[in-house]
PDB file of C-alpha atoms and ligand atoms in Angstrom:
ATOM      1  CA  MET A 196       3.821  -6.800  16.236  1.00 56.00           C
ATOM      2  CA  THR A 197       6.485  -6.374  13.552  1.00 71.00           C
ATOM      3  CA  ASP A 198       9.202  -3.923  14.497  1.00 95.00           C
ATOM      4  CA  TRP A 199       9.247  -2.004  11.229  1.00 98.00           C
ATOM      5  CA  ILE A 200      11.710   0.657  12.387  1.00 97.00           C
ATOM      6  CA  SER A 201      14.408  -1.887  13.218  1.00 97.00           C
ATOM      7  CA  ARG A 202      13.719  -3.730   9.954  1.00 97.00           C
ATOM      8  CA  TRP A 203      14.520  -0.508   8.117  1.00 98.00           C
ATOM      9  CA  GLU A 204      17.616   0.112  10.264  1.00 97.00           C
ATOM     10  CA  SER A 205      19.005  -3.359   9.533  1.00 97.00           C
ATOM     11  CA  ASN A 206      17.915  -3.217   5.881  1.00 97.00           C
ATOM     12  CA  ASN A 207      15.735  -6.300   6.444  1.00 97.00           C
ATOM     13  CA  ILE A 208      13.239  -5.180   3.783  1.00 97.00           C
ATOM     14  CA  GLY A 209      12.565  -8.272   1.673  1.00 94.00           C
ATOM     15  CA  TRP A 210       9.250  -6.826   0.428  1.00 96.00           C
ATOM     16  CA  HIS A 211      10.998  -3.993  -1.411  1.00 97.00           C
ATOM     17  CA  THR A 212      11.688  -4.547  -5.101  1.00 96.00           C
ATOM     18  CA  ASP A 213      13.706  -2.502  -7.547  1.00 95.00           C
ATOM     19  CA  LYS A 214      11.075  -2.892 -10.263  1.00 97.00           C
ATOM     20  CA  VAL A 215       7.749  -1.147 -10.684  1.00 98.00           C
ATOM     21  CA  ASN A 216       4.926  -3.514  -9.788  1.00 98.00           C
ATOM     22  CA  ARG A 217       3.575  -5.089 -12.977  1.00 96.00           C
ATOM     23  CA  GLN A 218       0.028  -5.306 -11.620  1.00 97.00           C
ATOM     24  CA  LEU A 219       0.100  -1.547 -11.005  1.00 98.00           C
ATOM     25  CA  VAL A 220       1.216  -0.986 -14.594  1.00 98.00           C
ATOM     26  CA  GLU A 221      -1.505  -3.294 -15.911  1.00 98.00           C
ATOM     27  CA  TYR A 222      -4.404  -2.023 -13.802  1.00 98.00           C
ATOM     28  CA  LEU A 223      -3.600   1.644 -13.093  1.00 98.00           C
ATOM     29  CA  ASP A 224      -6.153   2.821 -15.676  1.00 98.00           C
ATOM     30  CA  GLU A 225      -8.910   1.172 -13.630  1.00 98.00           C
ATOM     31  CA  LEU A 226      -8.488   4.020 -11.147  1.00 98.00           C
ATOM     32  CA  LYS A 227      -9.731   6.401 -13.857  1.00 98.00           C
ATOM     33  CA  LEU A 228      -7.459   9.220 -12.736  1.00 98.00           C
ATOM     34  CA  SER A 229      -6.935  12.392 -14.719  1.00 98.00           C
ATOM     35  CA  SER A 230      -3.533  13.999 -15.022  1.00 98.00           C
ATOM     36  CA  GLN A 231      -2.411  15.811 -11.812  1.00 98.00           C
ATOM     37  CA  GLU A 232      -4.978  14.069  -9.632  1.00 98.00           C
ATOM     38  CA  THR A 233      -3.765  12.703  -6.308  1.00 98.00           C
ATOM     39  CA  ILE A 234      -3.242   9.097  -5.293  1.00 98.00           C
ATOM     40  CA  PHE A 235      -2.646   8.000  -1.717  1.00 99.00           C
ATOM     41  CA  VAL A 236      -0.104   5.257  -0.986  1.00 99.00           C
ATOM     42  CA  PRO A 237      -0.536   4.052   2.614  1.00 98.00           C
ATOM     43  CA  LEU A 238       2.410   2.377   4.385  1.00 98.00           C
ATOM     44  CA  CYS A 239       4.493   3.364   1.386  1.00 98.00           C
ATOM     45  CA  GLY A 240       8.029   2.352   2.414  1.00 98.00           C
ATOM     46  CA  LYS A 241      10.380   3.514  -0.341  1.00 98.00           C
ATOM     47  CA  SER A 242       8.274   1.961  -3.076  1.00 98.00           C
ATOM     48  CA  LEU A 243       9.391   2.773  -6.621  1.00 98.00           C
ATOM     49  CA  ASP A 244       5.730   2.642  -7.560  1.00 98.00           C
ATOM     50  CA  MET A 245       5.406   6.168  -6.151  1.00 98.00           C
ATOM     51  CA  ASN A 246       7.995   7.426  -8.610  1.00 98.00           C
ATOM     52  CA  TYR A 247       6.179   5.595 -11.416  1.00 98.00           C
ATOM     53  CA  LEU A 248       2.927   7.362 -10.491  1.00 98.00           C
ATOM     54  CA  TYR A 249       4.764  10.684 -10.422  1.00 98.00           C
ATOM     55  CA  GLN A 250       6.265   9.992 -13.863  1.00 98.00           C
ATOM     56  CA  LYS A 251       2.718   9.293 -15.065  1.00 98.00           C
ATOM     57  CA  ASN A 252       1.797  12.839 -14.038  1.00 98.00           C
ATOM     58  CA  TYR A 253      -0.096  12.081 -10.878  1.00 98.00           C
ATOM     59  CA  LYS A 254       0.426  13.635  -7.470  1.00 98.00           C
ATOM     60  CA  VAL A 255       1.308  11.232  -4.680  1.00 98.00           C
ATOM     61  CA  ILE A 256       0.683  11.335  -0.934  1.00 98.00           C
ATOM     62  CA  GLY A 257       2.314   8.629   1.162  1.00 98.00           C
ATOM     63  CA  VAL A 258       2.462   7.784   4.833  1.00 98.00           C
ATOM     64  CA  GLU A 259       5.319   5.851   6.378  1.00 98.00           C
ATOM     65  CA  MET A 260       6.506   5.491   9.983  1.00 98.00           C
ATOM     66  CA  SER A 261      10.213   5.090   9.099  1.00 98.00           C
ATOM     67  CA  GLU A 262      12.022   8.328   8.306  1.00 98.00           C
ATOM     68  CA  LEU A 263      14.925   6.274   6.953  1.00 98.00           C
ATOM     69  CA  ALA A 264      12.605   4.746   4.344  1.00 98.00           C
ATOM     70  CA  ILE A 265      11.388   8.179   3.263  1.00 98.00           C
ATOM     71  CA  GLN A 266      14.880   9.681   3.067  1.00 98.00           C
ATOM     72  CA  ARG A 267      16.038   6.689   1.029  1.00 98.00           C
ATOM     73  CA  PHE A 268      13.060   7.022  -1.296  1.00 98.00           C
ATOM     74  CA  PHE A 269      13.895  10.628  -2.201  1.00 98.00           C
ATOM     75  CA  GLU A 270      17.655  10.106  -2.289  1.00 98.00           C
ATOM     76  CA  GLU A 271      17.685   6.860  -4.300  1.00 98.00           C
ATOM     77  CA  ASN A 272      15.333   8.396  -6.873  1.00 97.00           C
ATOM     78  CA  ASN A 273      17.360  11.633  -7.055  1.00 97.00           C
ATOM     79  CA  LEU A 274      14.364  13.725  -6.040  1.00 98.00           C
ATOM     80  CA  SER A 275      14.916  16.884  -4.029  1.00 97.00           C
ATOM     81  CA  TYR A 276      12.743  17.439  -0.963  1.00 98.00           C
ATOM     82  CA  SER A 277      12.143  19.639   2.031  1.00 98.00           C
ATOM     83  CA  VAL A 278      11.032  18.666   5.530  1.00 98.00           C
ATOM     84  CA  SER A 279       8.589  20.549   7.740  1.00 98.00           C
ATOM     85  CA  GLN A 280       6.456  19.834  10.779  1.00 98.00           C
ATOM     86  CA  ASP A 281       2.736  19.224  10.203  1.00 97.00           C
ATOM     87  CA  GLY A 282       1.060  18.497  13.547  1.00 96.00           C
ATOM     88  CA  GLU A 283       2.361  15.148  14.754  1.00 96.00           C
ATOM     89  CA  PHE A 284       3.858  14.333  11.371  1.00 98.00           C
ATOM     90  CA  GLU A 285       7.110  15.325   9.727  1.00 98.00           C
ATOM     91  CA  LEU A 286       6.160  16.141   6.173  1.00 98.00           C
ATOM     92  CA  TYR A 287       8.657  15.291   3.418  1.00 98.00           C
ATOM     93  CA  GLU A 288       7.756  17.224   0.305  1.00 98.00           C
ATOM     94  CA  GLY A 289       9.146  16.865  -3.185  1.00 97.00           C
ATOM     95  CA  ASP A 290       7.788  18.303  -6.420  1.00 95.00           C
ATOM     96  CA  ALA A 291       4.537  16.293  -6.576  1.00 97.00           C
ATOM     97  CA  ILE A 292       5.199  13.661  -3.930  1.00 98.00           C
ATOM     98  CA  LYS A 293       4.622  14.284  -0.255  1.00 98.00           C
ATOM     99  CA  ILE A 294       5.114  11.712   2.433  1.00 98.00           C
ATOM    100  CA  TYR A 295       3.882  12.042   5.990  1.00 98.00           C
ATOM    101  CA  CYS A 296       6.327  10.476   8.417  1.00 98.00           C
ATOM    102  CA  GLY A 297       4.356   9.016  11.294  1.00 98.00           C
ATOM    103  CA  ASP A 298       1.578   6.606  12.147  1.00 98.00           C
ATOM    104  CA  PHE A 299      -1.082   5.892   9.498  1.00 98.00           C
ATOM    105  CA  PHE A 300      -3.661   5.745  12.293  1.00 98.00           C
ATOM    106  CA  ASP A 301      -2.983   9.430  13.114  1.00 98.00           C
ATOM    107  CA  LEU A 302      -3.850  10.588   9.577  1.00 98.00           C
ATOM    108  CA  GLN A 303      -7.105  12.511   9.287  1.00 98.00           C
ATOM    109  CA  SER A 304      -9.362  13.284   6.335  1.00 97.00           C
ATOM    110  CA  ASN A 305      -7.881  16.782   5.988  1.00 97.00           C
ATOM    111  CA  HIS A 306      -4.512  15.202   5.082  1.00 98.00           C
ATOM    112  CA  LEU A 307      -6.213  13.406   2.159  1.00 98.00           C
ATOM    113  CA  ALA A 308      -8.626  16.128   1.068  1.00 91.00           C
ATOM    114  CA  ASN A 309      -7.808  15.953  -2.664  1.00 94.00           C
ATOM    115  CA  VAL A 310      -7.163  12.227  -2.870  1.00 98.00           C
ATOM    116  CA  LYS A 311      -9.033  10.506  -5.713  1.00 98.00           C
ATOM    117  CA  ALA A 312      -7.536   7.020  -5.440  1.00 98.00           C
ATOM    118  CA  VAL A 313      -5.596   4.699  -3.163  1.00 98.00           C
ATOM    119  CA  TYR A 314      -2.877   2.217  -4.140  1.00 99.00           C
ATOM    120  CA  ASP A 315      -2.247  -0.569  -1.635  1.00 98.00           C
ATOM    121  CA  ARG A 316       0.598  -2.960  -2.341  1.00 98.00           C
ATOM    122  CA  ALA A 317       2.064  -4.900   0.600  1.00 98.00           C
ATOM    123  CA  SER A 318       0.271  -2.641   3.100  1.00 98.00           C
ATOM    124  CA  LEU A 319      -2.948  -4.433   4.118  1.00 98.00           C
ATOM    125  CA  ILE A 320      -1.089  -7.758   3.933  1.00 98.00           C
ATOM    126  CA  ALA A 321       1.707  -6.382   6.144  1.00 98.00           C
ATOM    127  CA  LEU A 322      -0.730  -6.275   9.068  1.00 98.00           C
ATOM    128  CA  ASP A 323      -2.056  -9.035  11.305  1.00 97.00           C
ATOM    129  CA  ASP A 324      -5.723  -9.938  11.434  1.00 97.00           C
ATOM    130  CA  GLU A 325      -6.673  -7.443  14.151  1.00 97.00           C
ATOM    131  CA  LEU A 326      -4.739  -4.543  12.618  1.00 98.00           C
ATOM    132  CA  ARG A 327      -6.186  -5.255   9.149  1.00 98.00           C
ATOM    133  CA  GLN A 328      -9.687  -4.573  10.435  1.00 98.00           C
ATOM    134  CA  LYS A 329      -8.541  -1.405  12.172  1.00 98.00           C
ATOM    135  CA  TYR A 330      -6.640  -0.320   9.047  1.00 98.00           C
ATOM    136  CA  ILE A 331      -9.621  -0.653   6.677  1.00 98.00           C
ATOM    137  CA  LYS A 332     -11.943   1.028   9.150  1.00 97.00           C
ATOM    138  CA  HIS A 333      -9.561   3.975   9.457  1.00 98.00           C
ATOM    139  CA  LEU A 334      -8.959   4.136   5.692  1.00 98.00           C
ATOM    140  CA  ASN A 335     -12.724   4.240   5.163  1.00 97.00           C
ATOM    141  CA  ASP A 336     -13.014   7.037   7.739  1.00 97.00           C
ATOM    142  CA  ILE A 337     -10.414   9.294   6.088  1.00 98.00           C
ATOM    143  CA  ILE A 338     -11.128   8.915   2.346  1.00 98.00           C
ATOM    144  CA  SER A 339     -13.946  10.664   0.504  1.00 98.00           C
ATOM    145  CA  LEU A 340     -16.933   9.177  -1.256  1.00 97.00           C
ATOM    146  CA  ASP A 341     -16.172   7.826  -4.777  1.00 98.00           C
ATOM    147  CA  VAL A 342     -12.471   7.205  -4.074  1.00 98.00           C
ATOM    148  CA  ARG A 343     -11.249   4.077  -5.859  1.00 98.00           C
ATOM    149  CA  ILE A 344      -8.758   1.658  -4.337  1.00 98.00           C
ATOM    150  CA  LEU A 345      -6.414  -0.626  -6.245  1.00 98.00           C
ATOM    151  CA  LEU A 346      -5.609  -3.371  -3.753  1.00 98.00           C
ATOM    152  CA  LEU A 347      -3.007  -6.111  -4.304  1.00 98.00           C
ATOM    153  CA  THR A 348      -3.091  -9.101  -1.981  1.00 98.00           C
ATOM    154  CA  LEU A 349      -1.454 -12.472  -1.421  1.00 98.00           C
ATOM    155  CA  ASN A 350      -3.283 -15.569  -0.303  1.00 98.00           C
ATOM    156  CA  TYR A 351      -1.597 -18.808   0.751  1.00 98.00           C
ATOM    157  CA  PRO A 352      -2.185 -21.497   3.401  1.00 98.00           C
ATOM    158  CA  GLN A 353      -1.413 -19.402   6.505  1.00 97.00           C
ATOM    159  CA  HIS A 354      -0.601 -22.487   8.595  1.00 97.00           C
ATOM    160  CA  GLN A 355       2.337 -23.250   6.252  1.00 97.00           C
ATOM    161  CA  ARG A 356       4.230 -20.026   7.088  1.00 96.00           C
ATOM    162  CA  SER A 357       3.819 -17.039   9.371  1.00 95.00           C
ATOM    163  CA  GLY A 358       3.446 -13.451   8.199  1.00 95.00           C
ATOM    164  CA  PRO A 359       4.182 -10.783   7.273  1.00 96.00           C
ATOM    165  CA  PRO A 360       3.120 -10.867   4.523  1.00 97.00           C
ATOM    166  CA  PHE A 361      -0.126 -12.308   5.858  1.00 98.00           C
ATOM    167  CA  ALA A 362      -2.549 -14.347   3.771  1.00 98.00           C
ATOM    168  CA  VAL A 363      -5.674 -12.392   2.826  1.00 98.00           C
ATOM    169  CA  SER A 364      -8.416 -14.281   0.982  1.00 98.00           C
ATOM    170  CA  LYS A 365     -11.114 -12.949  -1.338  1.00 98.00           C
ATOM    171  CA  LEU A 366     -13.667 -13.735   1.359  1.00 98.00           C
ATOM    172  CA  GLU A 367     -11.756 -11.568   3.816  1.00 98.00           C
ATOM    173  CA  VAL A 368     -11.469  -8.663   1.347  1.00 98.00           C
ATOM    174  CA  ASP A 369     -15.212  -8.900   0.789  1.00 97.00           C
ATOM    175  CA  LYS A 370     -15.862  -8.861   4.562  1.00 97.00           C
ATOM    176  CA  LEU A 371     -13.424  -6.018   5.268  1.00 97.00           C
ATOM    177  CA  PHE A 372     -14.976  -3.692   2.691  1.00 97.00           C
ATOM    178  CA  LYS A 373     -18.609  -4.803   2.991  1.00 94.00           C
ATOM    179  CA  GLY A 374     -21.131  -2.019   3.450  1.00 92.00           C
ATOM    180  CA  SER A 375     -19.374   1.061   2.121  1.00 94.00           C
ATOM    181  CA  PHE A 376     -17.568  -0.247  -0.963  1.00 97.00           C
ATOM    182  CA  ASP A 377     -18.287  -1.743  -4.372  1.00 96.00           C
ATOM    183  CA  PHE A 378     -15.963  -4.683  -4.856  1.00 94.00           C
ATOM    184  CA  GLN A 379     -14.520  -6.269  -7.984  1.00 97.00           C
ATOM    185  CA  GLU A 380     -11.761  -8.858  -8.404  1.00 98.00           C
ATOM    186  CA  LEU A 381      -9.722  -7.864 -11.479  1.00 98.00           C
ATOM    187  CA  ASN A 382      -7.250 -10.732 -11.487  1.00 98.00           C
ATOM    188  CA  CYS A 383      -6.105 -13.713  -9.448  1.00 98.00           C
ATOM    189  CA  ILE A 384      -3.280 -16.112 -10.336  1.00 98.00           C
ATOM    190  CA  ASN A 385      -1.268 -18.774  -8.544  1.00 98.00           C
ATOM    191  CA  ASP A 386       2.296 -17.452  -8.799  1.00 97.00           C
ATOM    192  CA  ILE A 387       4.128 -20.017  -6.641  1.00 97.00           C
ATOM    193  CA  GLU A 388       6.773 -20.586  -9.347  1.00 96.00           C
ATOM    194  CA  ASN A 389       8.016 -17.001  -8.868  1.00 94.00           C
ATOM    195  CA  GLU A 390       8.132 -17.269  -5.071  1.00 95.00           C
ATOM    196  CA  PRO A 391      11.207 -19.332  -4.091  1.00 95.00           C
ATOM    197  CA  MET A 392      10.938 -18.325  -0.393  1.00 93.00           C
ATOM    198  CA  PHE A 393       7.440 -19.776  -0.202  1.00 96.00           C
ATOM    199  CA  GLN A 394       8.527 -22.866  -2.168  1.00 97.00           C
ATOM    200  CA  ASN A 395      11.414 -23.470   0.250  1.00 96.00           C
ATOM    201  CA  LEU A 396       8.945 -23.460   3.133  1.00 96.00           C
ATOM    202  CA  GLY A 397       6.759 -26.030   1.362  1.00 96.00           C
ATOM    203  CA  VAL A 398       3.869 -23.636   0.770  1.00 98.00           C
ATOM    204  CA  ASP A 399       1.365 -25.203  -1.674  1.00 98.00           C
ATOM    205  CA  PHE A 400       0.236 -22.068  -3.527  1.00 98.00           C
ATOM    206  CA  VAL A 401       0.537 -18.285  -3.551  1.00 98.00           C
ATOM    207  CA  GLU A 402      -2.415 -16.529  -5.091  1.00 98.00           C
ATOM    208  CA  LYS A 403      -1.785 -12.947  -6.154  1.00 98.00           C
ATOM    209  CA  ALA A 404      -4.987 -10.999  -6.532  1.00 98.00           C
ATOM    210  CA  VAL A 405      -5.886  -7.506  -7.697  1.00 98.00           C
ATOM    211  CA  TYR A 406      -9.086  -5.861  -6.479  1.00 98.00           C
ATOM    212  CA  LEU A 407     -10.793  -2.631  -7.425  1.00 98.00           C
ATOM    213  CA  LEU A 408     -12.914  -1.088  -4.704  1.00 98.00           C
ATOM    214  CA  GLN A 409     -14.898   2.114  -4.711  1.00 98.00           C
ATOM    215  CA  LYS A 410     -16.338   3.909  -1.717  1.00 98.00           C
ATOM    216  CA  VAL A 411     -20.001   4.272  -2.579  1.00 97.00           C
ATOM    217  CA  ARG A 412     -21.559   4.889   0.847  1.00 90.00           C
ATOM    218  CA  ILE A 413     -20.485   6.865   3.924  1.00 83.00           C
TER     219      ILE A 413
HETATM  220  C1  SAM B 540       5.671  -4.484   3.924  1.00 83.60           C
HETATM  221  S1  SAM B 540       6.158  -2.819   3.853  1.00 83.60           S
HETATM  222  C2  SAM B 540       5.414  -2.303   2.316  1.00 83.60           C
HETATM  223  C3  SAM B 540       5.947  -0.996   1.800  1.00 83.60           C
HETATM  224  C4  SAM B 540       5.368  -0.560   0.446  1.00 83.60           C
HETATM  225  N1  SAM B 540       3.918  -0.560   0.417  1.00 83.60           N
HETATM  226  C5  SAM B 540       5.934  -1.384  -0.676  1.00 83.60           C
HETATM  227  O1  SAM B 540       5.160  -1.900  -1.487  1.00 83.60           O
HETATM  228  O2  SAM B 540       7.164  -1.485  -0.789  1.00 83.60           O
HETATM  229  C6  SAM B 540       5.121  -2.078   5.077  1.00 83.60           C
HETATM  230  C7  SAM B 540       5.564  -0.660   5.440  1.00 83.60           C
HETATM  231  O3  SAM B 540       4.615  -0.077   6.302  1.00 83.60           O
HETATM  232  C8  SAM B 540       5.266   0.709   7.288  1.00 83.60           C
HETATM  233  N2  SAM B 540       4.306   0.778   8.400  1.00 83.60           N
HETATM  234  C9  SAM B 540       3.834  -0.268   9.144  1.00 83.60           C
HETATM  235  N3  SAM B 540       2.906   0.159  10.001  1.00 83.60           N
HETATM  236  C10 SAM B 540       2.761   1.501   9.805  1.00 83.60           C
HETATM  237  C11 SAM B 540       1.932   2.501  10.385  1.00 83.60           C
HETATM  238  N4  SAM B 540       1.054   2.211  11.359  1.00 83.60           N
HETATM  239  N5  SAM B 540       2.041   3.767   9.938  1.00 83.60           N
HETATM  240  C12 SAM B 540       2.918   4.086   8.950  1.00 83.60           C
HETATM  241  N6  SAM B 540       3.729   3.176   8.356  1.00 83.60           N
HETATM  242  C13 SAM B 540       3.654   1.898   8.789  1.00 83.60           C
HETATM  243  C14 SAM B 540       6.555  -0.054   7.566  1.00 83.60           C
HETATM  244  O4  SAM B 540       7.583   0.771   8.096  1.00 83.60           O
HETATM  245  C15 SAM B 540       6.903  -0.581   6.171  1.00 83.60           C
HETATM  246  O5  SAM B 540       7.744   0.315   5.483  1.00 83.60           O
END
């Protein structure tokens, strides 16, 4: 299993970018959120996308196991925050962004009571096959009916490099969410020309896909 805490301590965080994700910008409206509604960002790191959502007048709830990541998020974005204890989590709270520091798998539905949407970038694909199934099952257990999910994935020939990020195909997304969710692929492109690390490893293609899911059954 990836040692995320030591990756944060040694600043080995190649997934982090200093730009807002362009797929989020393009497809955010698909979540059909009204101003001040709450969006959940699981395994949030110090993603700038959270600040973008805040600037767009949404409330944000994140969960992240690295306290360093959370402190850096607030400090690098010049956002003031307070810290308190909430059960097994340390809760970092800014104006309209709160981040639970701890294990995603310890979150319960009461933590996400007002959540209307989920934004997953580099979270599902950060996990190996076994954890991905556990992650979607738990996510399903703690979100309410009707919640929409904007999910960004990568797919590439897994035998040509090891994860994370792990390859997640459309077939797998379909299987993971089958039963409780409506499923729609919004976009899928081969973006290998913008992925020099994959090119250097001789990877044939890198598909970047955007899915919209909605929980329609308990
Ligand atoms: C690949 S990074 C993606 C971060 C963020 N989504 C982004 O787009 O920048 C995955 C993050 O998940 C965190 N993480 C991994 N497993 C976790 C868990 N079980 N609970 C909470 N955070 C976790 C790691 O510390 C890391 O910051």
